[in-house]
């Protein structure tokens, strides 16, 4: 009996995996076979099996990013069978389990594709563009110490909850990967909305959105065409309402800020 | 660059222009559709020609017309600019891409839909607008009324064009494209302006769906009607069913 | 070397205030002349890097992740404690201090823990100001819940993602300093050695994991905020990349390692489903508030279950043994983590475990589902039930969950004094990386508190004391010690690549994890530990002759990274065993089977073991030297726990 399910039959699968030696190297899809994959395995554990096989055969294992394997760190980022994080809704790659696949399936695994996310190697991409966008203004400028008591700022529960929902973004980049335009609007909007909703963020409300959008454009992400793939593929369910809020914040900031640059 | 050009050439700025021009063009569609309904009046084109004469000569309308030119111009220009930018954002594409599982076809194909509409627009403008305004080769209304005798008989030009099967086909295809374009574009315009509220977005969404169907069906009904049920002068031919005659006479 | 914990004189409640006055300050104009390296960007690292940069120091922050936001602090679910007493239920700094000392089974330093409780209130204020969206009441004030059996509601939370929200807060503060140019951020850079110049910490050697480039970095002081070492067990609730390398290399350069055997086992994790298992997932402790833990009455029934001949719901009520309720009528299913864990293990050892591997017990919600309905249960635990179903494919509304204990947190770590300085001058350790505040067992919702306390409110004061006594001369990497350290790292990398053996780093890691879990896990005994020691030594020898790493050192080579980490775990594992063997008592997370009360509870020996075991490295394959820091308790009375 494999795992909890005594009827779980091991599967044999064909994997089409993107292999690329380094950032400037040519890449291609390479076919691999994996055998005896338990349906109880997570997708990444299936890749672990592949990598152990490759290593025993003296070949270079497939590089991919992962860490917490519980869906919160945002490291894992595989484009599986044409979808960000694979076929299951609201799920990161690490939480996708092989019981969602069937014996004999062919699975295509590619890295996130966006010029702003260059490939490091194989399936690992560089998402530091996201960090630079946050550095452009995704914070409240307070130093450690000298802040008021936590309860001096009252925040209606509804506002706190909405800010929280925007703040749950894990920065994985599935939105960019799924977007036809490789747009980062959902990511940027989540942070802008969180801080625009909360009173703590109001002091820098205008400069924040101006600077973060400017950085987003500089990184070479596409524009939003309100397609909605991003929100549909977001593993933590960041809503399109945030993008509307970003647009609104941007428009108001540009129209009313004192920034002439 | 000044802050204005910087704003308007940013990714969101360009989208704002798309949105504002798009929604403005929606109002144009309404006016155009309502005006064109005069075609169905069964008065030999008198009302339609009077309407088109008014639209072609009234100084206020002629001024607004420039707004329309700008609206179309910016909408099309920004569409190309954004498409280029968006294509450039993903140099290397995916081997497998299943966007149909996470989004609507229309929203991903606004460019194709828009291009079909643009081709139609060029033909349409040439046939009617250009000929009326610049070429001046349209037939005149003639008749007893001295005031209207000199008006272009645009009605006749339109109705006779609608006897050509390929022209009708282009028309209908363009209206279907327009419908799909609006299906996404109407709601999208509000989203880009930041007008997304959980109370109102369902209203906007369904209003958009109704709008796109009504506009597309309204415009498409004209070539179809004249092609199927009338002769080249717009007279209902005898083999049309009586039901459709009564529908037509209701207009 | 004599261990000097540098605890300030005076009454407990005044020590920190007094100490803050007594520490030397660095002139504001001079601060920009000092460089500080912070390794790790989790809660402790990000908060320290941001706060030090705000003060004016030049900070270099390092993480092996692609972004500081990936650190494993992000996975903490429950919440963060603070002695705010917002709920008017009798909480105070002293009560939080007392609970933490008692929860740690009297193996932590009073002064440190008291300071932790004191600054806990500042942490909440700081995080709120940063825009951390804590849960709120309808009136707009901060919400609290009680957690981990505490008798007061002092836990602040952001749904089940408190760690994420706090880390993103610290990450935003760090990002701001990066934008100002006060922090230079090095992502994808793994620290592989510490550089010592004239007996003080002066820099680190890193490997850029993308390019493979080995680099030297110099600074006036180095802060390690590199987390815990739970992954020595291979399977744990830690993230896959968590490792001991930075701390271990510092240890080998002279930093003492304290209480390495103190590991916390969490009772409610999703059990292992097969050999391929790569990590374990924690299910929130709150589930035990309403779930009932049981196994079948007989080995025979358990066997039939394991073979799939019968289903769990076929087992009659009379054939179920609710062993926690039976053994601990007063506390029932809510006994502390270590007690719940050990009892689950005992059931499985008896052959009454369930699941395919026989290493699981049931956590049954049938009773509460019947009482308040599935909807009511969904409102309380909906997200946890959904997560369980996603991982196991089983619906906990229809059948009981299967749970098993898993390694969760390591209380041990680099020995630090009151200033968080290790035994190496200029080398500091913060967060889970140090040993300081949790004694032999950590209370729920205290890890986040400690990480942020160290980073925001302790290290910014105490590091100044050291820097003020260091000349503000520029530091560089010209000293031969840097070249030597770099060469050492290069040689080791080449050595790993040159072995070209037959077993993968993961195979060695799993083998080590198995030894550690069997003999140095939930319950330990002298015989098993001695066996484990020889097993680890054998495995380590095999590793260095038979490990297989392919590729080169000049590229992204995740196998090479893994091999380096496993090599260090193979050394740490032996030290943990030594420590467990030397501590002839049971306390907190350390349960020696020889030392238990007649009822099977942990039996402390305060007479002989009320000390911190600080191990001193003596050279490769040499037994380490045990140094003892005696713990004195002047403000609390030592008592024996009882949950009967």
XYZ file of N, CA and C in Angstrom, chain C residues 53-239:
561
model
N 21.436 49.436 9.311
C 21.600 50.405 8.224
C 20.921 51.724 8.581
N 19.765 51.632 9.241
C 19.065 52.853 9.655
C 19.932 53.669 10.605
N 20.710 52.967 11.439
C 21.579 53.680 12.386
C 22.740 54.347 11.661
N 23.061 53.878 10.473
C 24.137 54.508 9.720
C 25.287 53.595 9.360
N 25.265 52.369 9.861
C 26.336 51.429 9.498
C 26.174 51.010 8.037
N 27.284 50.626 7.412
C 27.221 50.064 6.064
C 27.011 48.569 6.199
N 25.923 48.096 5.676
C 25.576 46.690 5.872
C 25.683 45.937 4.554
N 26.240 44.737 4.652
C 26.190 43.817 3.520
C 25.339 42.644 3.969
N 24.253 42.382 3.261
C 23.358 41.295 3.653
C 23.441 40.163 2.631
N 23.497 38.946 3.140
C 23.693 37.779 2.272
C 22.555 36.776 2.425
N 22.116 36.240 1.306
C 21.167 35.134 1.355
C 21.457 34.188 0.197
N 21.251 32.892 0.419
C 21.433 31.962 -0.703
C 20.176 31.858 -1.552
N 19.095 32.484 -1.070
C 17.873 32.487 -1.873
C 17.974 33.516 -2.992
N 16.981 33.483 -3.882
C 16.967 34.495 -4.936
C 16.427 35.819 -4.405
N 15.776 35.771 -3.241
C 15.240 36.990 -2.638
C 15.197 36.809 -1.128
N 15.384 37.908 -0.378
C 15.321 37.785 1.085
C 13.973 37.236 1.551
N 12.933 37.435 0.742
C 11.587 37.060 1.180
C 11.359 35.556 1.221
N 12.288 34.756 0.746
C 12.073 33.307 0.709
C 12.463 32.606 2.012
N 13.104 33.314 2.931
C 13.611 32.669 4.143
C 12.504 31.892 4.852
N 12.888 30.866 5.601
C 11.875 29.957 6.145
C 11.046 30.558 7.278
N 11.434 31.718 7.784
C 10.561 32.416 8.745
C 9.167 32.549 8.152
N 9.124 32.584 6.837
C 7.866 32.833 6.131
C 6.828 31.750 6.395
N 7.292 30.576 6.809
C 6.359 29.460 6.936
C 5.692 29.377 8.306
N 6.117 30.223 9.243
C 5.526 30.137 10.582
C 4.038 30.454 10.506
N 3.232 29.605 11.114
C 1.785 29.753 10.952
C 1.141 30.528 12.095
N 1.427 30.079 13.324
C 0.583 30.451 14.460
C 0.521 31.902 14.832
N 1.642 32.512 15.183
C 1.558 33.887 15.625
C 2.805 34.316 16.367
N 2.717 35.473 16.983
C 3.853 36.021 17.719
C 3.362 36.516 19.080
N 4.055 36.105 20.112
C 3.679 36.499 21.459
C 4.189 37.895 21.790
N 3.437 38.613 22.592
C 3.897 39.884 23.124
C 3.115 40.180 24.399
N 3.826 40.701 25.382
C 3.214 40.943 26.695
C 2.496 42.285 26.712
N 1.570 42.470 25.790
C 0.851 43.731 25.695
C -0.269 43.819 26.737
N -0.783 42.684 27.125
C -1.957 42.634 28.003
C -3.115 43.461 27.446
N -3.272 43.479 26.140
C -4.403 44.181 25.525
C -5.735 43.552 25.947
N -5.690 42.272 26.314
C -6.946 41.581 26.613
C -7.336 41.703 28.086
N -6.520 42.381 28.879
C -6.867 42.608 30.280
C -7.032 41.285 31.028
N -6.252 40.276 30.616
C -6.438 38.956 31.225
C -5.261 38.555 32.117
N -4.522 39.552 32.573
C -3.494 39.257 33.565
C -2.123 38.993 33.005
N -1.909 39.310 31.731
C -0.583 39.102 31.177
C 0.330 40.248 31.616
N 1.617 39.975 31.597
C 2.599 40.992 31.958
C 3.937 40.517 31.424
N 4.905 41.414 31.437
C 6.254 41.031 31.016
C 6.735 39.869 31.879
N 6.462 39.954 33.171
C 6.956 38.902 34.054
C 6.280 37.571 33.751
N 4.991 37.603 33.414
C 4.305 36.338 33.126
C 4.850 35.706 31.839
N 5.087 36.522 30.835
C 5.648 35.980 29.592
C 7.043 35.412 29.859
N 7.807 36.144 30.648
C 9.133 35.658 31.053
C 9.006 34.320 31.769
N 8.084 34.273 32.728
C 7.928 33.072 33.551
C 7.501 31.883 32.694
N 6.514 32.116 31.838
C 6.027 31.032 30.974
C 7.135 30.502 30.073
N 7.964 31.419 29.567
C 9.024 31.014 28.639
C 10.099 30.210 29.353
N 10.457 30.654 30.555
C 11.461 29.935 31.346
C 10.945 28.551 31.721
N 9.688 28.496 32.168
C 9.111 27.228 32.594
C 8.923 26.311 31.388
N 8.408 26.899 30.297
C 8.212 26.099 29.084
C 9.524 25.523 28.599
N 10.608 26.273 28.788
C 11.933 25.810 28.372
C 12.551 24.843 29.363
N 11.743 24.407 30.320
C 12.170 23.437 31.330
C 13.428 23.893 32.073
N 13.490 25.179 32.337
C 14.549 25.757 33.184
C 15.956 25.502 32.647
N 16.091 25.676 31.349
C 17.433 25.550 30.790
C 17.813 26.778 29.961
N 17.106 27.900 30.235
C 17.459 29.154 29.562
C 17.922 30.172 30.592
N 18.570 31.205 30.072
C 19.131 32.243 30.940
C 18.046 33.247 31.323
N 17.884 33.468 32.609
C 16.822 34.373 33.068
C 16.901 35.762 32.423
N 18.101 36.337 32.413
C 18.239 37.729 31.964
C 17.841 37.867 30.499
N 18.267 36.922 29.672
C 17.925 36.993 28.256
C 16.416 36.886 28.041
N 15.830 35.938 28.754
C 14.402 35.700 28.553
C 13.597 36.899 29.029
N 14.038 37.501 30.109
C 13.304 38.668 30.606
C 13.376 39.808 29.577
N 14.548 39.999 29.018
C 14.695 41.047 28.002
C 13.794 40.748 26.798
N 13.733 39.482 26.441
C 12.875 39.084 25.325
C 11.426 39.492 25.597
N 10.977 39.200 26.808
C 9.595 39.545 27.162
C 9.406 41.059 27.168
N 10.438 41.776 27.613
C 10.341 43.244 27.646
C 10.190 43.839 26.253
N 11.047 43.411 25.327
C 11.007 44.047 24.005
C 9.890 43.486 23.137
N 9.238 42.401 23.610
C 8.168 41.822 22.792
C 7.113 42.873 22.437
N 6.856 43.790 23.384
C 5.804 44.777 23.130
C 6.212 45.755 22.026
N 7.510 46.053 21.932
C 7.984 46.970 20.895
C 7.863 46.356 19.510
N 8.014 45.024 19.469
C 7.971 44.350 18.163
C 6.625 44.583 17.499
N 5.566 44.424 18.285
C 4.225 44.582 17.702
C 4.057 46.000 17.163
N 4.470 46.986 17.960
C 4.350 48.380 17.509
C 5.114 48.588 16.206
N 6.333 48.042 16.160
C 7.176 48.220 14.988
C 6.514 47.618 13.746
N 6.003 46.403 13.903
C 5.414 45.708 12.762
C 4.150 46.417 12.286
N 3.348 46.895 13.234
C 2.142 47.623 12.849
C 2.538 48.859 12.040
N 3.552 49.580 12.506
C 3.968 50.791 11.804
C 4.459 50.488 10.391
N 5.014 49.294 10.210
C 5.496 48.917 8.873
C 4.369 48.544 7.922
N 3.162 48.388 8.474
C 2.047 47.994 7.614
C 1.781 46.505 7.610
N 2.245 45.798 8.645
C 1.923 44.379 8.747
C 0.434 44.252 9.082
N -0.331 43.556 8.249
C -1.785 43.501 8.473
C -2.196 42.449 9.500
N -1.913 42.745 10.759
C -2.347 41.843 11.834
C -3.873 41.757 11.860
N -4.376 40.661 12.425
C -5.821 40.510 12.593
C -6.331 41.602 13.534
N -7.515 42.108 13.217
C -8.118 43.190 14.006
C -9.510 42.795 14.483
N -9.913 43.429 15.571
C -11.283 43.278 16.040
C -12.170 44.220 15.229
N -13.490 44.085 15.373
C -14.396 44.939 14.597
C -14.192 46.406 14.919
N -13.811 46.707 16.153
C -13.596 48.098 16.527
C -12.299 48.674 16.005
N -11.492 47.843 15.355
C -10.259 48.348 14.769
C -9.017 48.099 15.604
N -9.189 47.530 16.801
C -8.016 47.248 17.630
C -7.434 45.879 17.285
N -6.194 45.662 17.711
C -5.514 44.410 17.407
C -6.181 43.232 18.117
N -6.273 42.120 17.407
C -6.882 40.915 17.968
C -5.794 40.013 18.549
N -6.174 39.201 19.525
C -5.245 38.238 20.126
C -5.918 36.888 20.221
N -5.097 35.846 20.308
C -5.653 34.537 20.646
C -4.704 33.844 21.603
N -5.231 32.835 22.282
C -4.328 32.080 23.150
C -3.736 30.961 22.315
N -2.553 30.563 22.639
C -1.830 29.663 21.756
C -0.930 28.753 22.566
N -0.827 27.527 22.123
C 0.125 26.592 22.718
C -0.112 26.374 24.200
N -1.376 26.353 24.616
C -1.677 26.052 26.004
C -1.431 27.206 26.961
N -1.126 28.417 26.458
C -0.933 29.556 27.354
C -2.274 29.937 27.982
N -2.194 30.425 29.211
C -3.438 30.751 29.913
C -3.904 32.170 29.653
N -3.122 32.935 28.903
C -3.545 34.283 28.529
C -3.527 34.393 27.000
N -4.301 35.366 26.518
C -4.338 35.601 25.063
C -3.318 36.676 24.740
N -2.137 36.252 24.324
C -1.092 37.224 24.041
C -0.510 37.031 22.654
N -1.151 36.187 21.860
C -0.589 35.910 20.548
C -1.241 36.779 19.480
N -0.413 37.550 18.785
C -0.857 38.375 17.665
C -0.695 37.546 16.402
N -1.586 37.730 15.440
C -1.541 36.825 14.293
C -2.100 37.495 13.041
N -1.751 36.941 11.919
C -2.316 37.354 10.638
C -2.797 36.065 9.977
N -4.026 35.711 10.272
C -4.577 34.391 9.926
C -3.545 33.302 10.195
N -3.360 32.387 9.267
C -2.367 31.332 9.500
C -1.037 31.667 8.875
N -0.795 32.959 8.609
C 0.407 33.337 7.873
C 1.185 34.427 8.580
N 1.278 34.330 9.895
C 1.936 35.389 10.653
C 3.401 35.526 10.261
N 4.074 34.392 10.110
C 5.494 34.436 9.750
C 5.695 35.147 8.430
N 4.825 34.842 7.489
C 4.938 35.483 6.176
C 4.804 36.993 6.309
N 3.784 37.428 7.037
C 3.540 38.866 7.113
C 4.649 39.584 7.875
N 5.168 38.959 8.916
C 6.261 39.596 9.656
C 7.521 39.640 8.808
N 7.777 38.563 8.067
C 8.983 38.565 7.234
C 8.853 39.609 6.136
N 7.682 39.705 5.549
C 7.522 40.702 4.491
C 7.672 42.116 5.059
N 7.302 42.299 6.322
C 7.526 43.590 6.968
C 9.015 43.886 7.109
N 9.750 42.901 7.604
C 11.198 43.087 7.764
C 11.875 43.223 6.404
N 11.380 42.459 5.452
C 11.921 42.513 4.079
C 11.685 43.904 3.485
N 10.546 44.503 3.799
C 10.290 45.835 3.250
C 11.241 46.855 3.882
N 11.483 46.715 5.183
C 12.434 47.619 5.833
C 13.829 47.448 5.242
N 14.182 46.191 4.972
C 15.481 45.900 4.355
C 15.534 46.485 2.944
N 14.456 46.301 2.190
C 14.429 46.785 0.804
C 14.604 48.297 0.765
N 14.021 48.957 1.746
C 14.140 50.411 1.806
C 15.606 50.818 1.966
N 16.313 50.092 2.821
C 17.728 50.423 3.027
C 18.568 50.053 1.812
N 18.155 49.011 1.101
C 18.855 48.669 -0.146
C 18.696 49.833 -1.120
N 17.469 50.372 -1.195
C 17.215 51.491 -2.107
C 18.038 52.712 -1.713
N 18.216 52.921 -0.407
C 19.023 54.055 0.050
C 20.515 53.829 -0.156
N 20.880 52.614 -0.491
C 22.296 52.315 -0.662
C 23.014 51.989 0.636
N 22.260 51.903 1.748
C 22.918 51.601 3.027
C 23.105 50.093 3.222
N 22.291 49.296 2.533
C 22.506 47.847 2.555
C 22.872 47.411 1.152
N 23.946 46.660 1.057
C 24.272 46.034 -0.219
C 23.791 44.596 -0.096
N 22.868 44.234 -0.973
C 22.245 42.917 -0.869
C 22.918 41.925 -1.819
N 23.345 40.797 -1.263
C 23.932 39.738 -2.091
C 22.997 38.536 -2.045
N 22.228 38.369 -3.113
C 21.361 37.196 -3.164
C 22.127 36.042 -3.805
N 21.566 34.837 -3.679
C 22.182 33.635 -4.258
C 23.644 33.518 -3.842
N 23.942 33.943 -2.619
C 25.308 33.862 -2.111
C 25.309 33.061 -0.821
N 26.000 31.967 -0.833
C 26.015 31.104 0.338
C 27.330 31.268 1.094
N 27.216 31.523 2.398
C 28.429 31.656 3.208
C 29.054 30.289 3.416
N 30.327 30.175 3.081
C 31.000 28.884 3.234
C 32.147 28.915 4.233
N 32.519 30.099 4.688
C 33.495 30.131 5.784
C 33.513 31.513 6.433
N 34.052 31.499 7.652
C 34.231 32.744 8.392
C 35.715 33.094 8.317
N 36.009 34.373 8.181
C 37.417 34.774 8.131
C 37.784 35.476 9.433
N 38.839 34.978 10.044
C 39.306 35.555 11.302
C 40.632 36.272 11.049
N 40.728 37.483 11.586
C 41.997 38.207 11.506
C 42.371 38.605 12.932
N 43.516 38.161 13.363
C 43.994 38.467 14.718
C 42.967 38.112 15.789
N 42.339 36.958 15.636
C 41.436 36.465 16.667
C 40.042 37.058 16.664
N 39.758 37.936 15.727
C 38.394 38.472 15.661
C 37.788 38.193 14.280
N 36.451 38.180 14.250
C 35.757 37.928 12.990
C 35.928 39.141 12.085
N 36.370 38.933 10.862
C 36.639 40.046 9.960
C 35.996 39.893 8.588
N 35.311 38.799 8.394
C 34.683 38.672 7.081
C 34.217 37.263 6.817
N 33.740 37.069 5.624
C 33.229 35.744 5.260
C 33.660 35.396 3.832
N 33.581 34.107 3.542
C 33.798 33.640 2.182
C 32.452 33.139 1.680
N 32.061 33.576 0.493
C 30.775 33.139 -0.046
C 30.972 32.496 -1.407
N 29.982 31.702 -1.780
C 29.956 31.174 -3.139
C 28.682 31.670 -3.798
N 28.859 32.329 -4.939
C 27.701 32.731 -5.723
C 27.152 31.464 -6.376
N 25.967 31.059 -5.988
C 25.491 29.744 -6.431
C 25.127 29.724 -7.914
N 24.968 30.882 -8.528
C 24.671 30.901 -9.964
C 25.939 30.780 -10.796
N 26.954 31.567 -10.418
C 28.179 31.570 -11.224
C 29.255 30.668 -10.646
N 29.082 30.286 -9.395
C 30.092 29.461 -8.741
C 31.281 30.256 -8.234
N 31.233 31.556 -8.417
C 32.371 32.376 -8.011
C 32.511 32.407 -6.489
N 33.739 32.226 -6.030
C 33.987 32.271 -4.592
C 34.557 33.640 -4.251
N 33.924 34.306 -3.296
C 34.245 35.712 -3.032
C 34.563 35.937 -1.559
N 35.425 36.912 -1.316
C 35.713 37.349 0.046
C 34.975 38.641 0.346
N 34.488 38.757 1.557
C 33.855 40.006 1.984
C 34.379 40.357 3.375
N 34.782 41.603 3.541
C 35.339 42.022 4.832
C 34.393 42.976 5.545
N 34.447 42.980 6.863
C 33.628 43.906 7.652
C 34.212 43.999 9.052
N 33.706 44.974 9.813
C 34.178 45.119 11.189
C 33.502 44.133 12.129
N 32.347 43.648 11.722
C 31.655 42.653 12.542
C 30.782 41.798 11.634
N 30.502 40.584 12.098
C 29.691 39.652 11.313
C 28.534 39.162 12.184
N 27.333 39.217 11.620
C 26.148 38.716 12.334
C 25.638 37.491 11.579
N 25.525 36.381 12.280
C 24.950 35.194 11.655
C 23.482 35.093 12.064
N 22.623 35.064 11.067
C 21.191 34.895 11.330
C 20.731 33.802 10.369
N 21.328 32.648 10.536
C 21.223 31.616 9.502
C 20.294 30.470 9.889
N 19.496 30.669 10.937
C 18.442 29.710 11.225
C 18.904 28.456 11.939
N 18.012 27.490 11.986
C 18.256 26.271 12.757
C 18.745 25.125 11.900
N 19.013 23.999 12.574
C 19.661 22.869 11.906
C 18.781 21.615 11.906
N 17.449 21.812 11.974
C 16.536 20.678 12.027
C 16.682 19.712 10.861
N 17.217 20.195 9.760
C 17.371 19.320 8.598
C 18.453 18.270 8.768
N 19.137 18.279 9.911
C 20.085 17.193 10.162
C 19.311 15.860 10.180
N 18.012 15.952 10.462
C 17.162 14.756 10.495
C 16.649 14.373 9.103
N 17.115 15.031 8.093
C 16.633 14.935 6.716
C 15.163 15.343 6.634
N 14.293 14.572 7.281
C 12.883 14.954 7.257
C 12.584 15.859 8.439
N 12.054 17.035 8.139
C 11.641 17.942 9.201
C 10.660 18.912 8.596
N 10.123 19.787 9.426
C 9.222 20.803 8.874
C 10.020 21.982 8.320
N 11.345 21.930 8.420
C 12.167 22.997 7.857
C 12.099 22.985 6.336
N 12.431 24.130 5.751
C 12.519 24.198 4.297
C 13.698 23.355 3.828
